CSV table of C-alpha atoms and ligand atoms in Angstrom, one decimal:
chain,number,residue,atom,x,y,z
A,878,MET,CA,1.3,7.9,9.3
A,879,GLU,CA,3.9,8.2,6.7
A,880,ARG,CA,4.6,5.1,4.6
A,881,VAL,CA,7.8,3.3,3.7
A,882,LEU,CA,8.1,0.8,0.9
A,883,SER,CA,11.0,-1.3,-0.5
A,884,GLY,CA,11.6,-4.6,-2.2
A,885,ILE,CA,14.3,-7.0,-3.3
A,886,LYS,CA,14.4,-8.9,-6.5
A,887,PRO,CA,14.8,-12.7,-6.1
A,888,THR,CA,17.4,-13.2,-8.9
A,889,GLY,CA,20.5,-15.0,-7.8
A,890,LYS,CA,21.8,-15.1,-4.3
A,891,LEU,CA,21.6,-12.1,-2.0
A,892,THR,CA,24.9,-10.3,-1.3
A,893,LEU,CA,26.5,-8.3,1.5
A,894,GLY,CA,25.8,-5.3,-0.8
A,895,ASN,CA,22.1,-6.0,-0.6
A,896,TYR,CA,22.4,-6.5,3.1
A,897,ILE,CA,24.2,-3.2,3.8
A,898,GLY,CA,22.5,-1.1,1.2
A,899,ALA,CA,19.0,-2.2,1.9
A,900,LEU,CA,18.1,-5.2,4.0
A,901,LYS,CA,19.6,-4.3,7.3
A,902,ASN,CA,18.0,-0.9,7.3
A,903,PHE,CA,14.4,-1.9,6.7
A,904,LYS,CA,13.7,-2.8,10.4
A,905,ASN,CA,14.5,0.8,11.4
A,906,TYR,CA,11.2,2.0,9.9
A,907,GLN,CA,8.7,-0.4,11.2
A,908,ASP,CA,8.1,1.3,14.6
A,909,ASN,CA,7.5,4.8,13.2
A,910,TYR,CA,6.1,4.3,9.7
A,911,GLU,CA,3.6,2.1,8.0
A,912,THR,CA,6.0,-0.2,6.3
A,913,PHE,CA,5.6,-2.4,3.2
A,914,ILE,CA,8.5,-4.7,2.2
A,915,PHE,CA,8.0,-7.1,-0.7
A,916,ILE,CA,9.7,-9.7,-2.8
A,917,ALA,CA,9.9,-8.3,-6.3
A,918,ASP,CA,9.3,-11.6,-8.1
A,919,LEU,CA,7.7,-10.2,-11.2
A,920,HIS,CA,10.9,-8.1,-11.7
A,921,ALA,CA,13.0,-11.3,-11.4
A,922,LEU,CA,11.4,-12.6,-14.7
A,923,THR,CA,13.1,-9.8,-16.6
A,924,MET,CA,16.2,-12.0,-16.9
A,925,PRO,CA,16.2,-15.7,-17.7
A,926,ILE,CA,15.7,-17.7,-14.5
A,927,ASP,CA,14.9,-21.3,-13.6
A,928,PRO,CA,11.4,-21.6,-12.0
A,929,GLU,CA,12.5,-23.7,-9.1
A,930,GLU,CA,15.4,-21.3,-8.4
A,931,LEU,CA,13.0,-18.3,-8.5
A,932,ARG,CA,10.7,-20.0,-6.0
A,933,GLN,CA,13.5,-20.9,-3.7
A,934,ASN,CA,15.0,-17.4,-3.9
A,935,SER,CA,11.6,-15.8,-3.0
A,936,ILE,CA,11.3,-18.0,0.1
A,937,ASP,CA,14.9,-17.1,1.0
A,938,ILE,CA,14.1,-13.4,0.8
A,939,VAL,CA,11.2,-13.8,3.2
A,940,ALA,CA,13.5,-15.6,5.6
A,941,PHE,CA,16.2,-12.9,5.2
A,942,TYR,CA,13.6,-10.2,6.0
A,943,LEU,CA,12.7,-11.9,9.2
A,944,ALA,CA,16.3,-12.7,10.1
A,945,ALA,CA,17.1,-9.0,9.6
A,946,GLY,CA,14.5,-8.1,12.2
A,947,LEU,CA,11.4,-7.4,10.2
A,948,ASP,CA,8.3,-8.2,12.4
A,949,PRO,CA,5.3,-9.3,10.3
A,950,GLU,CA,3.0,-7.8,13.0
A,951,LYS,CA,4.5,-4.4,12.2
A,952,THR,CA,5.6,-4.7,8.6
A,953,THR,CA,3.5,-5.9,5.7
A,954,ILE,CA,5.7,-8.5,4.0
A,955,PHE,CA,4.3,-9.8,0.7
A,956,LEU,CA,5.0,-11.3,-2.7
A,957,GLN,CA,4.6,-8.8,-5.6
A,958,SER,CA,2.8,-11.4,-7.8
A,959,ASP,CA,0.2,-12.1,-5.1
A,960,VAL,CA,-1.1,-8.5,-5.6
A,961,PRO,CA,-2.4,-8.2,-9.2
A,962,ALA,CA,-2.8,-4.5,-8.7
A,963,HIS,CA,1.0,-4.1,-9.4
A,964,SER,CA,0.5,-5.5,-12.9
A,965,GLU,CA,-2.6,-3.6,-13.6
A,966,LEU,CA,-1.2,-0.2,-12.5
A,967,ASN,CA,1.8,-1.1,-14.6
A,968,THR,CA,-0.3,-1.5,-17.7
A,969,ILE,CA,-2.0,1.8,-17.1
A,970,ILE,CA,1.0,4.0,-16.3
A,971,GLN,CA,3.4,2.6,-19.0
A,972,ASN,CA,1.6,4.9,-21.3
A,973,TYR,CA,3.0,7.9,-19.5
A,974,HIS,CA,6.6,6.8,-19.4
A,975,TYR,CA,8.8,7.6,-22.3
A,976,MET,CA,11.0,5.3,-24.3
A,977,GLY,CA,13.7,7.9,-24.3
A,978,GLU,CA,13.9,8.2,-20.5
A,979,LEU,CA,13.7,4.4,-20.1
A,980,SER,CA,16.6,3.8,-22.5
A,981,ARG,CA,18.8,6.1,-20.4
A,982,MET,CA,18.5,3.9,-17.3
A,983,THR,CA,21.9,2.6,-16.2
A,984,GLN,CA,20.6,-0.8,-15.2
A,985,PHE,CA,19.0,-1.3,-18.6
A,986,LYS,CA,22.1,-0.1,-20.4
A,987,ASP,CA,24.4,-2.5,-18.4
A,988,LYS,CA,22.2,-5.5,-18.7
A,989,SER,CA,21.4,-5.1,-22.4
A,990,ARG,CA,25.1,-4.5,-23.2
A,991,LYS,CA,25.8,-8.0,-22.0
A,992,MET,CA,23.0,-9.6,-24.1
A,993,ASN,CA,22.4,-10.1,-27.7
A,994,ASN,CA,20.2,-7.2,-28.9
A,995,SER,CA,17.4,-9.3,-30.4
A,996,ALA,CA,17.1,-11.4,-27.2
A,997,ILE,CA,16.6,-8.5,-24.8
A,998,GLY,CA,13.1,-8.9,-23.3
A,999,LEU,CA,10.7,-6.0,-23.2
A,1000,GLY,CA,10.5,-6.4,-19.4
A,1001,ILE,CA,14.0,-5.3,-18.7
A,1002,PHE,CA,13.4,-2.2,-20.7
A,1003,ALA,CA,10.1,-1.5,-19.1
A,1004,TYR,CA,11.3,-2.5,-15.6
A,1005,PRO,CA,11.2,1.0,-14.0
A,1006,VAL,CA,7.5,1.4,-14.9
A,1007,LEU,CA,6.7,-1.6,-12.8
A,1008,MET,CA,8.9,-0.2,-10.1
A,1009,SER,CA,6.9,3.1,-10.3
A,1010,ALA,CA,3.7,1.0,-9.9
A,1011,ASP,CA,5.1,-0.7,-6.8
A,1012,ILE,CA,6.0,2.5,-5.1
A,1013,LEU,CA,2.8,4.5,-6.1
A,1014,LEU,CA,0.2,1.9,-5.2
A,1015,TYR,CA,1.1,2.3,-1.5
A,1016,ASN,CA,1.4,6.2,-1.5
A,1017,SER,CA,4.9,5.7,-0.3
A,1018,ASP,CA,6.7,8.6,1.2
A,1019,TYR,CA,10.1,7.0,1.5
A,1020,VAL,CA,11.8,4.3,-0.5
A,1021,PRO,CA,15.0,3.0,1.2
A,1022,VAL,CA,17.4,1.6,-1.4
A,1023,GLY,CA,21.0,1.3,-2.4
A,1024,GLU,CA,22.5,3.9,-4.7
A,1025,ASP,CA,21.9,2.0,-7.9
A,1026,GLN,CA,18.1,2.2,-7.5
A,1027,THR,CA,17.9,6.0,-6.9
A,1028,GLN,CA,17.7,6.6,-10.7
A,1029,HIS,CA,14.5,4.6,-10.9
A,1030,VAL,CA,13.0,6.5,-8.0
A,1031,GLU,CA,13.9,9.7,-9.8
A,1032,LEU,CA,12.1,8.5,-12.8
A,1033,THR,CA,9.0,7.7,-10.7
A,1034,ARG,CA,9.1,11.3,-9.4
A,1035,ASP,CA,9.2,12.7,-12.9
A,1036,PHE,CA,6.2,10.5,-13.8
A,1037,VAL,CA,4.3,11.7,-10.7
A,1038,HIS,CA,4.8,15.3,-11.8
A,1039,ARG,CA,3.6,14.5,-15.3
A,1040,PHE,CA,0.6,12.5,-14.3
A,1041,ASN,CA,-0.7,14.7,-11.5
A,1042,GLU,CA,-0.3,17.8,-13.7
A,1043,ARG,CA,-2.0,16.2,-16.7
A,1044,TYR,CA,-5.1,15.1,-14.7
A,1045,LYS,CA,-5.0,17.9,-12.2
A,1046,THR,CA,-4.9,15.4,-9.3
A,1047,ASN,CA,-2.7,14.4,-6.4
A,1048,VAL,CA,-3.6,10.8,-6.6
A,1049,PHE,CA,0.1,9.9,-6.7
A,1050,LYS,CA,2.2,10.9,-3.7
A,1051,MET,CA,5.8,12.2,-4.5
A,1052,PRO,CA,8.1,9.5,-3.2
A,1053,LYS,CA,11.7,10.0,-2.0
A,1054,ALA,CA,14.6,7.6,-2.1
A,1055,ILE,CA,16.6,7.2,1.1
A,1056,THR,CA,20.1,5.8,0.8
A,1057,PRO,CA,22.2,4.8,3.8
A,1058,LYS,CA,24.9,7.3,4.8
A,1059,VAL,CA,27.5,4.6,4.8
A,1060,GLY,CA,27.4,1.7,2.3
A,1061,ALA,CA,24.9,2.8,-0.4
A,1062,ARG,CA,27.3,1.3,-2.9
A,1063,ILE,CA,29.3,-1.7,-1.8
A,1064,MET,CA,31.9,-2.7,-4.4
A,1065,SER,CA,33.2,-6.1,-5.6
A,1066,LEU,CA,36.0,-7.5,-3.6
A,1067,SER,CA,37.8,-8.8,-6.7
A,1068,ASP,CA,37.4,-5.5,-8.6
A,1069,PRO,CA,36.6,-2.6,-6.3
A,1070,THR,CA,35.8,-0.3,-9.2
A,1071,LYS,CA,32.7,-2.4,-9.9
A,1072,LYS,CA,29.5,-2.7,-7.8
A,1073,MET,CA,29.1,-5.9,-5.8
A,1074,SER,CA,26.3,-7.8,-7.7
A,1075,LYS,CA,24.4,-11.0,-7.5
A,1076,SER,CA,26.2,-12.4,-10.5
A,1077,ASP,CA,29.9,-12.1,-9.5
A,1078,PRO,CA,30.8,-15.2,-7.4
A,1079,LYS,CA,34.5,-14.2,-6.9
A,1080,GLY,CA,34.0,-10.6,-5.8
A,1081,ASP,CA,30.8,-11.2,-3.9
A,1082,ILE,CA,30.0,-12.2,-0.3
A,1083,PHE,CA,26.8,-14.1,-0.5
A,1084,LEU,CA,24.6,-14.0,2.7
A,1085,LYS,CA,24.5,-17.8,2.7
A,1086,ASP,CA,28.2,-18.4,2.1
A,1087,ASP,CA,30.0,-20.6,4.5
A,1088,LEU,CA,31.7,-18.4,7.1
A,1089,LYS,CA,35.1,-19.8,6.2
A,1090,VAL,CA,34.6,-18.9,2.6
A,1091,ILE,CA,33.6,-15.4,3.6
A,1092,ARG,CA,36.8,-15.0,5.6
A,1093,LYS,CA,38.8,-16.3,2.6
A,1094,LYS,CA,37.1,-13.9,0.2
A,1095,ILE,CA,37.8,-10.9,2.4
A,1096,MET,CA,41.5,-12.0,3.1
A,1097,SER,CA,42.0,-12.1,-0.7
A,1098,ALA,CA,40.2,-8.9,-1.5
A,1099,VAL,CA,42.0,-6.7,-4.1
A,1100,THR,CA,43.8,-3.8,-2.4
A,1101,ASP,CA,46.8,-1.6,-3.4
A,1102,LEU,CA,50.6,-1.5,-2.7
A,1103,ASP,CA,50.5,1.2,-0.1
A,1104,THR,CA,50.2,0.2,3.6
A,1105,ASN,CA,48.2,3.0,5.0
A,1106,ILE,CA,44.5,2.6,5.8
A,1107,TYR,CA,42.4,5.6,4.9
A,1108,TYR,CA,39.3,6.4,2.9
A,1109,ASP,CA,40.1,7.5,-0.7
A,1110,PRO,CA,37.7,5.7,-3.1
A,1111,GLU,CA,39.5,7.2,-6.2
A,1112,ASN,CA,43.0,6.1,-5.4
A,1113,LYS,CA,42.4,3.3,-2.8
A,1114,PRO,CA,39.1,1.7,-3.9
A,1115,GLY,CA,39.8,-1.7,-2.3
A,1116,ILE,CA,40.7,-0.3,1.1
A,1117,SER,CA,37.9,2.3,1.0
A,1118,ASN,CA,35.4,-0.5,0.3
A,1119,LEU,CA,36.6,-2.6,3.2
A,1120,LEU,CA,36.5,0.5,5.5
A,1121,THR,CA,32.9,1.1,4.3
A,1122,ILE,CA,31.9,-2.5,5.0
A,1123,TYR,CA,33.4,-2.3,8.5
A,1124,ALA,CA,31.8,1.1,9.2
A,1125,ALA,CA,28.4,0.1,8.0
A,1126,LEU,CA,28.3,-3.2,10.0
A,1127,SER,CA,29.6,-1.5,13.1
A,1128,GLU,CA,27.1,1.3,12.7
A,1129,ILE,CA,29.8,4.0,12.8
A,1130,SER,CA,31.0,6.7,10.4
A,1131,ILE,CA,33.8,6.2,7.9
A,1132,GLU,CA,35.9,8.7,10.0
A,1133,GLU,CA,35.4,6.6,13.1
A,1134,ALA,CA,36.4,3.5,11.1
A,1135,GLU,CA,39.5,5.3,9.8
A,1136,ALA,CA,40.4,6.3,13.4
A,1137,THR,CA,40.1,2.7,14.5
A,1138,PHE,CA,42.8,1.6,12.0
A,1139,LYS,CA,45.0,4.6,11.8
A,1140,ASP,CA,48.0,3.0,13.6
A,1141,LEU,CA,47.7,-0.2,11.7
A,1142,HIS,CA,50.0,-0.6,8.8
A,1143,ARG,CA,49.5,-4.1,7.8
A,1144,TYR,CA,46.7,-4.9,5.4
A,1145,GLY,CA,46.5,-8.5,6.6
A,1146,ASP,CA,45.6,-7.4,10.1
A,1147,PHE,CA,43.0,-4.9,8.7
A,1148,LYS,CA,41.4,-7.5,6.5
A,1149,LYS,CA,41.2,-9.9,9.5
A,1150,ALA,CA,39.4,-7.2,11.5
A,1151,VAL,CA,36.9,-6.7,8.6
A,1152,ALA,CA,36.4,-10.4,8.3
A,1153,ASP,CA,35.8,-10.7,12.0
A,1154,LYS,CA,33.2,-8.0,11.9
A,1155,VAL,CA,31.3,-9.5,8.9
A,1156,ILE,CA,31.3,-12.9,10.6
A,1157,GLU,CA,30.1,-11.4,13.9
A,1158,VAL,CA,27.1,-10.0,12.0
A,1159,LEU,CA,26.4,-12.8,9.6
A,1160,GLU,CA,26.8,-15.8,11.9
A,1161,PRO,CA,23.7,-15.0,14.1
A,1162,PHE,CA,21.9,-13.8,10.9
A,1163,GLN,CA,22.5,-17.2,9.2
A,1164,GLN,CA,21.4,-19.0,12.4
A,1165,ARG,CA,18.1,-17.0,12.4
A,1166,TYR,CA,17.7,-17.7,8.7
A,1167,ASN,CA,18.1,-21.5,9.2
A,1168,GLU,CA,15.6,-21.5,12.1
A,1169,ILE,CA,13.0,-19.6,10.0
A,1170,ILE,CA,13.5,-21.9,7.0
A,1171,LYS,CA,12.9,-24.9,9.3
A,1172,SER,CA,9.8,-23.4,10.9
A,1173,ASN,CA,6.6,-23.2,9.0
A,1174,VAL,CA,5.9,-19.5,9.3
A,1175,ILE,CA,6.5,-18.3,5.7
A,1176,ASN,CA,3.2,-19.3,4.1
A,1177,GLY,CA,1.1,-17.6,6.8
A,1178,ILE,CA,3.2,-14.4,6.6
A,1179,LEU,CA,2.8,-14.2,2.8
A,1180,ASN,CA,-0.9,-14.9,2.9
A,1181,ASP,CA,-1.5,-12.2,5.5
A,1182,GLY,CA,0.8,-9.8,3.7
A,1183,ALA,CA,-1.0,-10.3,0.4
A,1184,LYS,CA,-4.3,-9.5,2.0
A,1185,LYS,CA,-3.1,-6.4,3.8
A,1186,ALA,CA,-1.2,-5.1,0.8
A,1187,SER,CA,-4.1,-5.7,-1.6
A,1188,LEU,CA,-6.4,-3.6,0.5
A,1189,VAL,CA,-4.1,-0.6,0.1
A,1190,ALA,CA,-3.1,-1.3,-3.5
A,1191,ASN,CA,-6.6,-1.9,-4.8
A,1192,LYS,CA,-7.8,1.4,-3.3
A,1193,THR,CA,-5.2,3.4,-5.2
A,1194,LEU,CA,-5.8,1.4,-8.4
A,1195,LEU,CA,-9.5,2.2,-8.3
A,1196,GLU,CA,-8.8,5.9,-7.8
A,1197,VAL,CA,-6.5,5.9,-10.8
A,1198,LYS,CA,-8.9,4.0,-13.0
A,1199,LYS,CA,-11.6,6.6,-12.2
A,1200,ILE,CA,-9.2,9.4,-13.0
A,1201,VAL,CA,-8.1,8.1,-16.4
A,1202,GLY,CA,-11.7,7.1,-17.4
A,1203,LEU,CA,-11.6,3.3,-17.1
A,1204,TYR,CA,-14.3,3.1,-14.4
A,1205,VAL,CA,-17.6,2.9,-16.1
A,1206,HIS,CA,-20.0,0.9,-13.9
A,1207,GLU,CA,-20.3,-0.2,-10.3
B,1313,TYM,P1,17.9,-5.5,-6.1
B,1313,TYM,O1,17.2,-6.7,-5.9
B,1313,TYM,O2,18.9,-5.4,-7.3
B,1313,TYM,O3,18.7,-5.0,-4.9
B,1313,TYM,C1,18.0,-4.9,-3.6
B,1313,TYM,C2,18.5,-3.7,-2.8
B,1313,TYM,O4,19.9,-3.9,-2.6
B,1313,TYM,C3,20.6,-2.7,-3.0
B,1313,TYM,N1,21.9,-3.1,-3.5
B,1313,TYM,C4,23.1,-2.5,-3.0
B,1313,TYM,N2,23.3,-1.6,-2.1
B,1313,TYM,C5,24.6,-1.3,-1.8
B,1313,TYM,N3,25.7,-1.9,-2.5
B,1313,TYM,C6,25.5,-2.8,-3.5
B,1313,TYM,N4,26.5,-3.4,-4.1
B,1313,TYM,C7,24.1,-3.2,-3.8
B,1313,TYM,N5,23.6,-4.0,-4.7
B,1313,TYM,C8,22.2,-3.9,-4.5
B,1313,TYM,C9,19.7,-2.1,-4.1
B,1313,TYM,O5,20.0,-0.8,-4.3
B,1313,TYM,C10,18.3,-2.4,-3.6
B,1313,TYM,O6,17.9,-1.4,-2.7
B,1313,TYM,N6,14.5,-2.8,-8.6
B,1313,TYM,C11,14.9,-3.2,-7.3
B,1313,TYM,C12,13.8,-4.0,-6.6
B,1313,TYM,C13,12.5,-3.2,-6.5
B,1313,TYM,C14,12.2,-2.1,-5.7
B,1313,TYM,C15,10.9,-1.7,-6.1
B,1313,TYM,C16,12.9,-1.4,-4.7
B,1313,TYM,C17,11.4,-3.4,-7.4
B,1313,TYM,N7,10.5,-2.5,-7.1
B,1313,TYM,C18,10.2,-0.6,-5.4
B,1313,TYM,C19,12.3,-0.3,-4.1
B,1313,TYM,C20,11.0,0.1,-4.5
B,1313,TYM,C21,16.1,-4.2,-7.4
B,1313,TYM,O7,16.3,-4.8,-8.4
B,1313,TYM,O8,16.8,-4.3,-6.3
């Protein structure tokens, strides 16, 4: 059976961008693929974070996975740091990743630009190597992600070519990123030329935001002076972003969303329709999240997930060790 793997990093609060670009799509795989979905907690340490916040964020992500329809009977849900093979494979394969290619990664450039040069941790630079390890340990065929992560999957693919060629092996499977047709890049509501990210409280919709706050944020989203509603990301980035959010959450195409609003010439009415749609989706999602947090299921799910994931990951790790010459005795 083909395999699917993805993960979310527990830094900050999850956004509607995370939901549309990644989270809501994960459940679509669990019936037809062997699916591994994890919490990328080691990745969260690449930026300064309070330990208690990190722990809480990780628990939240498990609850979000379940609230988004992941079934732990079908999907292996686990915490990255519970499976030491991730760190170990990372240590091995970092030697086959190049400084040049890592320094060209957009995420690294963005994050390091915002920080003082001497205080940039090595982890943020080496981040995509760990991500390669995550993907390759499970022989993943498909990696569902938002657009901003495709560059990292491309890097993994380059590495797979290089490694398999060098050792004349096919130990690493060639993974492929899958991005959603609609909503692979949700933009900030306060500046629709920027990606919606976990660190932008004004332009973000957080999954745990109060529903009234969500409505307010959408009603005050930055748009333009025109009154027509159509998709043109270059000239109408705000309206195009709202159309994308509406289409993604309604599971329809952008064209269908445009057709829904073609006779509407008041942005206020349009924003209200978008806000209604977001609330229609997030209200039951938040209810499920609250029930899951109150129940005591998370520990058990993570324990089982760690066991199942370790079996697969350790097998790949052992093969790699043999290939590179690290395996000397039984
Ligand atoms: P992270 O935690 O930044 O984001 C989680 C997922 O959400 C997507 N996403 C978006 N999609 C659409 N619009 C947006 N504005 C938006 N913002 C975020 C991301 O593309 C991602 O799919 N490095 C990863 C975590 C990771 C991972 C992996 C993913 C670690 N190892 C292996 C897949 C496979 C990350 O930081 O995602």
